[in-house]
Structures are given as C-alpha cells and as structure tokens.
Amino acid sequence: MKARVSTEWLSGCSGCHVAIVDLHEKLLNLVDDVEFVRVPVLMDEKGYPKADVGIVEGAVRSEHDRHALEKMRESCGKLLAFGTCASYGGPSGIGWLYGRDAILAKAYGGNVSDAKGSKVPGGASKLEESVIPIDEVVKIDRYLPGCPPHPYFIAIAIRDLLGVESIPLSPKTVCSECGRRMQKTEGAKLSKGEVSANDPDTCFLSQGVVCLGSVTLDRCKAQCPNKGVACAGCAGPSVDLIREPHLDIRSMVAKRMAMLTGIPEQEIRDYIQGDAKTFYSYALSSPVMYGKPTVELREWAAEAAK
Ligand code: SF4
Ligand code: SF4
Ligand code: SF4
C-alpha cells in the first residue's frame, strides 16, 4: 500500500513548496512509493485528508495558520517541520521585535476606515502577537531547516519519515561543503555591509567579511560561498549553537575572524550586535536563539533603531 503524504503552507514565502517540486526525478522515484493527498502548490484540496506523513512549511503568524497546523497534526501520523520558517520562525520573525499592534498600524494606518470604523482588514486583524515556530503549537516529529532545504536533504528526510531508508542527516556546518580556505591574513579590515570579497579561494572571514557558514547547519551544500556570496545563515543555527547555551553567533564568528585577521574581536562583536536584525534574522523568533543567556536581541535591535 502506498504511503499517504500531505503538505501545508503557513506563513512563509512558498519557496519550500517549490523546492518539493524541484525534486525532479527524485520526486518521481518517491511517487512510486507515496500518494500525495494534499499539496497546495499542485492540487486544489481544501480539506485535511488522513496521511501517514505531513510536511509543514512556514511559521504560525495568524489564527488561520494555527488552525491549519492543528488540522495537520490531527490528520497526519508524523509531522515534518519543513524549512527554516517552520523550524525557527524564519525571516518574518523580525516582526517579533515590534509587536502586533505596531505592525498593523504601520501597514494599515493610512487606510480609509470601513463602516465599523476599522482601518485594518478583517483577516489581518487575526494576526498572532508574534511569529511562532510550529513546535510551540503542536508536537513535531522531525525538523529539516533550510531556506529552502536542498533537494538532496529533502529526499533523505522524506524517505526516512516514510520508513523507506534511514540515512543520518549530517550535523556539519556550511564550512564543511565550502571550497574556500580559512587562513591567517594581514592587513584585512572589517568590511561592513559587504557580502563578497576579492579572493575567490580564501574564506570570507580571512578577508574581513562576516560569513555565517561556521555557525550555520549545512542544508544547502554551501551554495552561497561557493558562488561568491557570504553565508547569511538561512538554514538556521549549527548543532553546537543549539546545544551550548553560552555559544552564540556574535561571539563565535568574532573570535574566529579575529584569530584569522588580527581585527580586534570587540570591533567585530560590536558590528554583529549593531546589525543583529541581519545576522540573527532567520531564528529571531525562536527561543533556540533569543533564549540564550548571552543574547539580548530585543535590546540590541532597540539600540540600533535609536
Ligand atoms: S524557509 Fe525560506 S524558502 Fe521556506 S518558506 Fe521560509 S522563507 Fe520561504
Ligand atoms: S566561514 Fe564562510 S567562507 Fe569561510 S569556510 Fe566557512 S562557509 Fe566558507
Ligand atoms: S550558504 Fe548560508 S545563506 Fe546560502 S543557502 Fe546556505 S545556509 Fe543559506
């Protein structure tokens, strides 16, 4: 009997669903073993049919998201948090820094009032107070961060959940797949706001450019640094970062870059802290990051906004 698979998208960008379609021939191989009973990007199924595996993209941002997620939990045997938004809240977690009322006022404050005197459309008024990673609402069986995850990892995760075969997912960081070499350099200056550097074979950190590859779980095969762009951390925190409460992005990257370049560690720490909205953007709304005793994201962001 074929295994039944159901998917749902909550607040995200749909990129994770497009990544499922991007599986190409791997998807065809899976289709022999599974029946997709609900896939919003491919079929018009409004209900929540029973399924063995549920794949959820996006975070909970609205009453609708919460309801849809609960329906997925009720109807699916196992649930996969698919992508960084589902696992850690993702980029829209930035809303966490401002609060629901401030966001609604910013978005709709200029609207003409309706007959009831409200400027906010009905659906929008059902926003949650902040973005919520889905495991704060329902139990999750597996996580696959990535923005979106690389098809290689998607195929492994789905086959594992279906019980077809179990291949351990690598716990390594983006650096493990990056072709650039970390080496000591002289004369590098801290390049603020830069995402590229001159030498294509040398680590960005060695050239004074902040790259988050060493603190980010590899679920992309180092796509950005291998194509000339520093890692922005979109797959979420590395295993070390998750496990160790005292480790965080700022201190780990600053220490490594200072050791490679001689740029004062405090200068790098101050830069990362001052632009925390950028460097912590993919897991801002997750306690994995804001719950650390060494990280004060709200205070840093408020300071930067002055
Ligand atoms: S994880 Fe990335 S690709 Fe997936 S929904 Fe969120 S923003 Fe889009
Ligand atoms: S820090 Fe960035 S550039 Fe350096 S090795 Fe890691 S991924 Fe590559
Ligand atoms: S290299 Fe970094 S920013 Fe680029 S896709 Fe991978 S995790 Fe995301």
Short mmCIF file of C-alpha atoms and ligand atoms in Angstrom, two decimals:
data_model
loop_
_atom_site.label_atom_id
_atom_site.label_comp_id
_atom_site.label_asym_id
_atom_site.label_seq_id
_atom_site.Cartn_x
_atom_site.Cartn_y
_atom_site.Cartn_z
CA MET A 1 0.00 0.00 0.00
CA LYS A 2 1.29 3.47 -0.85
CA ALA A 3 2.15 5.84 1.98
CA ARG A 4 -0.02 8.96 2.04
CA VAL A 5 1.69 12.37 2.19
CA SER A 6 0.02 15.69 2.91
CA THR A 7 1.58 19.18 2.86
CA GLU A 8 0.53 22.59 4.14
CA TRP A 9 1.95 26.09 3.90
CA LEU A 10 1.61 28.54 6.74
CA SER A 11 3.30 31.95 6.89
CA GLY A 12 6.35 31.65 4.66
CA CYS A 13 7.20 32.50 1.08
CA SER A 14 6.14 29.22 -0.65
CA GLY A 15 9.79 28.63 -1.56
CA CYS A 16 9.84 25.39 0.41
CA HIS A 17 6.92 24.02 -1.59
CA VAL A 18 8.64 24.98 -4.82
CA ALA A 19 11.66 23.04 -3.53
CA ILE A 20 9.49 19.91 -3.25
CA VAL A 21 8.56 20.30 -6.90
CA ASP A 22 12.27 20.85 -7.62
CA LEU A 23 12.97 17.29 -6.55
CA HIS A 24 12.50 16.39 -10.24
CA GLU A 25 13.43 12.75 -10.82
CA LYS A 26 13.79 12.16 -7.08
CA LEU A 27 10.13 13.17 -6.75
CA LEU A 28 9.20 10.66 -9.46
CA ASN A 29 11.04 7.95 -7.53
CA LEU A 30 9.12 8.89 -4.43
CA VAL A 31 5.79 8.96 -6.23
CA ASP A 32 6.14 5.20 -6.82
CA ASP A 33 6.05 4.74 -3.07
CA VAL A 34 3.71 7.53 -1.99
CA GLU A 35 0.42 9.14 -2.80
CA PHE A 36 0.32 12.91 -2.33
CA VAL A 37 -3.17 13.55 -0.92
CA ARG A 38 -2.77 17.27 -0.31
CA VAL A 39 -0.19 19.65 -1.84
CA PRO A 40 -1.40 23.28 -2.08
CA VAL A 41 1.12 24.15 -4.80
CA LEU A 42 -0.08 21.29 -7.04
CA MET A 43 -3.71 20.48 -6.25
CA ASP A 44 -6.93 22.08 -5.07
CA GLU A 45 -7.64 20.18 -1.85
CA LYS A 46 -9.22 22.35 0.86
CA GLY A 47 -9.68 19.63 3.47
CA TYR A 48 -7.19 17.67 5.55
CA PRO A 49 -7.29 14.02 4.39
CA LYS A 50 -5.70 11.39 6.62
CA ALA A 51 -2.00 10.92 5.82
CA ASP A 52 0.97 8.99 7.12
CA VAL A 53 3.33 11.96 6.79
CA GLY A 54 2.59 15.68 6.95
CA ILE A 55 5.06 18.29 5.66
CA VAL A 56 4.57 21.80 7.04
CA GLU A 57 6.16 24.93 5.57
CA GLY A 58 6.11 28.31 7.30
CA ALA A 59 5.52 29.58 10.82
CA VAL A 60 2.38 30.44 12.75
CA ARG A 61 1.55 34.11 12.21
CA SER A 62 -2.26 34.14 12.20
CA GLU A 63 -5.30 32.39 13.57
CA HIS A 64 -5.61 30.65 10.20
CA ASP A 65 -2.05 29.27 10.48
CA ARG A 66 -2.72 27.93 13.97
CA HIS A 67 -5.95 26.22 12.83
CA ALA A 68 -4.30 24.72 9.72
CA LEU A 69 -1.38 23.41 11.78
CA GLU A 70 -3.68 21.78 14.32
CA LYS A 71 -5.60 20.14 11.47
CA MET A 72 -2.32 18.80 10.06
CA ARG A 73 -1.38 17.37 13.44
CA GLU A 74 -4.79 15.67 13.78
CA SER A 75 -4.73 14.21 10.27
CA CYS A 76 -1.06 13.13 9.91
CA GLY A 77 0.80 10.28 11.61
CA LYS A 78 4.18 12.06 11.55
CA LEU A 79 4.85 15.74 11.07
CA LEU A 80 7.92 17.32 9.47
CA ALA A 81 8.86 20.95 10.21
CA PHE A 82 9.98 21.75 6.69
CA GLY A 83 12.30 24.69 6.19
CA THR A 84 13.71 27.37 8.46
CA CYS A 85 10.40 29.22 8.89
CA ALA A 86 8.74 26.09 10.27
CA SER A 87 11.76 25.20 12.42
CA TYR A 88 12.73 28.63 13.78
CA GLY A 89 10.18 31.20 12.57
CA GLY A 90 12.29 32.33 9.62
CA PRO A 91 12.75 35.87 8.24
CA SER A 92 9.26 37.05 9.16
CA GLY A 93 10.27 36.54 12.78
CA ILE A 94 11.59 40.10 12.52
CA GLY A 95 8.01 41.11 13.37
CA TRP A 96 8.70 39.79 16.86
CA LEU A 97 10.73 42.93 17.51
CA TYR A 98 7.77 45.26 17.02
CA GLY A 99 4.55 43.59 18.20
CA ARG A 100 1.22 43.05 16.50
CA ASP A 101 -0.41 46.47 17.01
CA ALA A 102 2.64 48.41 15.80
CA ILE A 103 2.81 46.28 12.63
CA LEU A 104 -0.91 46.69 11.88
CA ALA A 105 -0.68 50.45 12.44
CA LYS A 106 2.32 50.69 10.10
CA ALA A 107 0.68 48.58 7.38
CA TYR A 108 -2.87 49.89 7.52
CA GLY A 109 -2.71 53.20 9.41
CA GLY A 110 -3.18 55.15 6.18
CA ASN A 111 -6.30 53.21 5.12
CA VAL A 112 -9.78 54.72 4.95
CA SER A 113 -11.92 53.36 7.81
CA ASP A 114 -14.64 50.83 6.98
CA ALA A 115 -18.28 51.06 8.10
CA LYS A 116 -17.31 49.82 11.56
CA GLY A 117 -14.60 52.43 11.91
CA SER A 118 -11.70 49.99 11.45
CA LYS A 119 -8.75 50.61 9.14
CA VAL A 120 -7.49 47.03 9.43
CA PRO A 121 -8.98 44.39 7.06
CA GLY A 122 -10.78 41.54 8.88
CA GLY A 123 -8.26 38.79 8.07
CA ALA A 124 -5.25 40.86 9.09
CA SER A 125 -6.76 41.63 12.49
CA LYS A 126 -6.35 37.92 13.32
CA LEU A 127 -2.57 38.14 13.40
CA GLU A 128 -0.90 36.45 16.35
CA GLU A 129 1.08 38.74 18.65
CA SER A 130 4.29 37.46 17.05
CA VAL A 131 5.68 34.80 14.70
CA ILE A 132 5.69 31.39 16.40
CA PRO A 133 7.80 28.36 15.40
CA ILE A 134 5.40 25.48 14.86
CA ASP A 135 6.73 23.24 17.64
CA GLU A 136 5.40 25.75 20.14
CA VAL A 137 1.88 24.85 18.94
CA VAL A 138 1.97 21.11 18.15
CA LYS A 139 4.35 18.19 18.57
CA ILE A 140 6.83 17.82 15.70
CA ASP A 141 8.48 14.52 14.79
CA ARG A 142 11.34 15.76 12.55
CA TYR A 143 12.97 19.04 11.57
CA LEU A 144 14.50 19.94 8.23
CA PRO A 145 15.71 23.56 8.29
CA GLY A 146 16.92 25.26 5.13
CA CYS A 147 15.60 28.19 3.13
CA PRO A 148 14.62 26.11 1.32
CA PRO A 149 16.42 22.85 2.10
CA HIS A 150 18.49 21.41 -0.77
CA PRO A 151 16.60 18.65 -2.69
CA TYR A 152 19.28 16.16 -1.58
CA PHE A 153 18.26 16.61 2.06
CA ILE A 154 14.53 16.73 1.29
CA ALA A 155 14.65 13.33 -0.39
CA ILE A 156 16.56 11.84 2.56
CA ALA A 157 14.14 13.31 5.12
CA ILE A 158 11.01 12.12 3.29
CA ARG A 159 12.36 8.63 2.72
CA ASP A 160 13.27 8.43 6.41
CA LEU A 161 9.81 9.54 7.54
CA LEU A 162 8.21 7.01 5.19
CA GLY A 163 10.39 4.26 6.62
CA VAL A 164 11.91 3.56 3.16
CA GLU A 165 15.51 4.00 4.32
CA SER A 166 17.24 5.85 7.12
CA ILE A 167 20.36 7.87 6.26
CA PRO A 168 21.60 10.11 9.11
CA LEU A 169 21.46 13.79 8.20
CA SER A 170 24.87 15.43 8.52
CA PRO A 171 25.32 17.63 11.62
CA LYS A 172 28.15 19.60 9.92
CA THR A 173 28.19 23.33 9.19
CA VAL A 174 28.20 25.13 5.84
CA CYS A 175 32.01 25.36 6.09
CA SER A 176 32.19 21.58 5.60
CA GLU A 177 30.98 21.98 1.99
CA CYS A 178 32.71 25.28 1.23
CA GLY A 179 35.68 25.29 -1.13
CA ARG A 180 37.29 28.38 0.45
CA ARG A 181 40.30 28.07 2.73
CA MET A 182 40.48 29.61 6.19
CA GLN A 183 43.95 31.10 6.60
CA LYS A 184 45.66 33.84 8.55
CA THR A 185 45.93 37.10 6.64
CA GLU A 186 47.46 40.50 7.31
CA GLY A 187 46.01 43.91 6.70
CA ALA A 188 42.36 42.87 6.33
CA LYS A 189 39.85 45.47 7.52
CA LEU A 190 36.34 44.73 8.79
CA SER A 191 34.11 45.16 5.71
CA LYS A 192 30.75 46.30 6.99
CA GLY A 193 27.76 45.52 4.79
CA GLU A 194 29.87 43.57 2.27
CA VAL A 195 28.80 40.10 1.14
CA SER A 196 31.60 39.46 -1.37
CA ALA A 197 35.41 39.60 -1.29
CA ASN A 198 38.22 39.70 -3.84
CA ASP A 199 39.96 36.33 -3.42
CA PRO A 200 37.61 33.51 -4.56
CA ASP A 201 39.67 30.78 -2.85
CA THR A 202 40.03 32.33 0.59
CA CYS A 203 37.47 32.27 3.40
CA PHE A 204 35.41 35.45 3.71
CA LEU A 205 36.39 35.73 7.37
CA SER A 206 40.07 35.81 6.40
CA GLN A 207 39.22 38.79 4.16
CA GLY A 208 37.28 40.74 6.80
CA VAL A 209 33.78 39.88 5.54
CA VAL A 210 31.31 38.36 8.01
CA CYS A 211 30.21 34.94 6.79
CA LEU A 212 27.91 32.82 8.97
CA GLY A 213 28.96 29.49 7.45
CA SER A 214 30.73 28.30 10.60
CA VAL A 215 27.63 28.81 12.79
CA THR A 216 25.06 27.53 10.28
CA LEU A 217 23.87 23.97 9.72
CA ASP A 218 24.63 22.76 6.20
CA ARG A 219 21.35 22.00 4.47
CA CYS A 220 22.36 23.68 1.20
CA LYS A 221 25.81 22.30 0.29
CA ALA A 222 27.35 25.76 0.79
CA GLN A 223 25.60 27.27 -2.21
CA CYS A 224 26.41 30.89 -1.40
CA PRO A 225 30.14 30.91 -0.53
CA ASN A 226 30.83 28.52 -3.40
CA LYS A 227 29.21 31.07 -5.74
CA GLY A 228 30.94 34.13 -4.27
CA VAL A 229 28.50 35.33 -1.61
CA ALA A 230 28.97 35.12 2.16
CA CYS A 231 26.57 32.83 4.04
CA ALA A 232 23.65 34.71 5.65
CA GLY A 233 22.72 31.81 7.93
CA CYS A 234 19.42 30.92 6.27
CA ALA A 235 19.49 27.25 7.32
CA GLY A 236 19.50 28.24 10.96
CA PRO A 237 21.93 27.59 13.80
CA SER A 238 24.59 24.87 13.84
CA VAL A 239 24.29 21.90 16.19
CA ASP A 240 26.94 23.44 18.51
CA LEU A 241 24.96 26.65 18.69
CA ILE A 242 21.76 24.78 19.53
CA ARG A 243 23.31 22.54 22.17
CA GLU A 244 25.52 25.01 24.03
CA PRO A 245 23.66 27.83 25.82
CA HIS A 246 26.76 30.01 26.12
CA LEU A 247 27.65 29.89 22.39
CA ASP A 248 26.17 32.42 20.01
CA ILE A 249 26.65 33.80 16.52
CA ARG A 250 28.31 37.02 17.61
CA SER A 251 30.97 35.56 19.88
CA MET A 252 31.82 32.55 17.70
CA VAL A 253 32.21 34.49 14.45
CA ALA A 254 34.07 37.37 16.10
CA LYS A 255 36.55 35.04 17.78
CA ARG A 256 37.26 33.14 14.54
CA MET A 257 37.61 36.24 12.37
CA ALA A 258 39.84 37.99 14.93
CA MET A 259 42.11 34.95 15.07
CA LEU A 260 42.40 34.85 11.26
CA THR A 261 42.84 38.57 10.58
CA GLY A 262 44.00 40.31 13.73
CA ILE A 263 40.97 42.65 13.58
CA PRO A 264 40.05 43.39 17.23
CA GLU A 265 37.44 40.87 18.42
CA GLN A 266 35.43 43.61 20.15
CA GLU A 267 35.14 45.58 16.89
CA ILE A 268 33.60 42.55 15.17
CA ARG A 269 31.30 41.77 18.11
CA ASP A 270 30.03 45.37 18.14
CA TYR A 271 29.33 45.26 14.40
CA ILE A 272 27.37 41.99 14.59
CA GLN A 273 25.45 43.18 17.64
CA GLY A 274 24.63 46.52 15.99
CA ASP A 275 23.19 44.72 12.96
CA ALA A 276 21.54 41.88 14.90
CA LYS A 277 18.40 42.07 12.74
CA THR A 278 20.52 40.92 9.80
CA PHE A 279 22.83 38.42 11.45
CA TYR A 280 20.14 36.70 13.54
CA SER A 281 17.31 37.15 11.05
CA TYR A 282 16.40 33.51 10.42
CA ALA A 283 15.91 32.45 14.03
CA LEU A 284 14.93 35.71 15.69
CA SER A 285 11.62 34.42 16.98
CA SER A 286 12.93 31.09 18.24
CA PRO A 287 13.89 30.50 21.88
CA VAL A 288 16.80 28.48 20.49
CA MET A 289 18.34 31.89 19.84
CA TYR A 290 16.61 34.55 21.95
CA GLY A 291 16.56 32.24 24.98
CA LYS A 292 20.35 32.19 25.25
CA PRO A 293 21.78 33.88 28.33
CA THR A 294 24.40 35.63 26.15
CA VAL A 295 22.00 37.06 23.56
CA GLU A 296 19.81 40.14 24.08
CA LEU A 297 18.23 40.50 20.67
CA ARG A 298 15.43 42.89 21.61
CA GLU A 299 17.80 45.23 23.42
CA TRP A 300 20.31 45.17 20.55
CA ALA A 301 17.65 45.88 17.94
CA ALA A 302 16.09 48.66 20.02
CA GLU A 303 19.52 50.24 20.43
CA ALA A 304 20.16 50.07 16.67
CA ALA A 305 16.78 51.67 15.94
CA LYS A 306 17.58 54.81 18.03
S1 SF4 B 1 12.21 28.65 4.90
FE1 SF4 B 1 12.79 30.12 3.30
S2 SF4 B 1 12.04 29.20 1.39
FE2 SF4 B 1 10.98 28.18 3.09
S3 SF4 B 1 9.08 29.35 3.36
FE3 SF4 B 1 10.60 30.21 4.78
S4 SF4 B 1 11.49 31.94 3.65
FE4 SF4 B 1 10.48 30.62 2.13
S1 SF4 B 2 33.22 30.91 7.03
FE1 SF4 B 2 32.18 31.05 5.06
S2 SF4 B 2 33.77 31.37 3.52
FE2 SF4 B 2 34.75 30.66 5.39
S3 SF4 B 2 34.93 28.45 5.12
FE3 SF4 B 2 33.02 28.83 6.24
S4 SF4 B 2 31.44 28.99 4.68
FE4 SF4 B 2 33.41 29.18 3.63
S1 SF4 B 3 25.21 29.28 2.23
FE1 SF4 B 3 24.16 30.09 4.02
S2 SF4 B 3 22.78 31.69 3.24
FE2 SF4 B 3 23.44 30.44 1.48
S3 SF4 B 3 21.82 28.91 1.23
FE3 SF4 B 3 23.41 28.00 2.55
S4 SF4 B 3 22.78 28.45 4.67
FE4 SF4 B 3 21.62 29.78 3.30
#
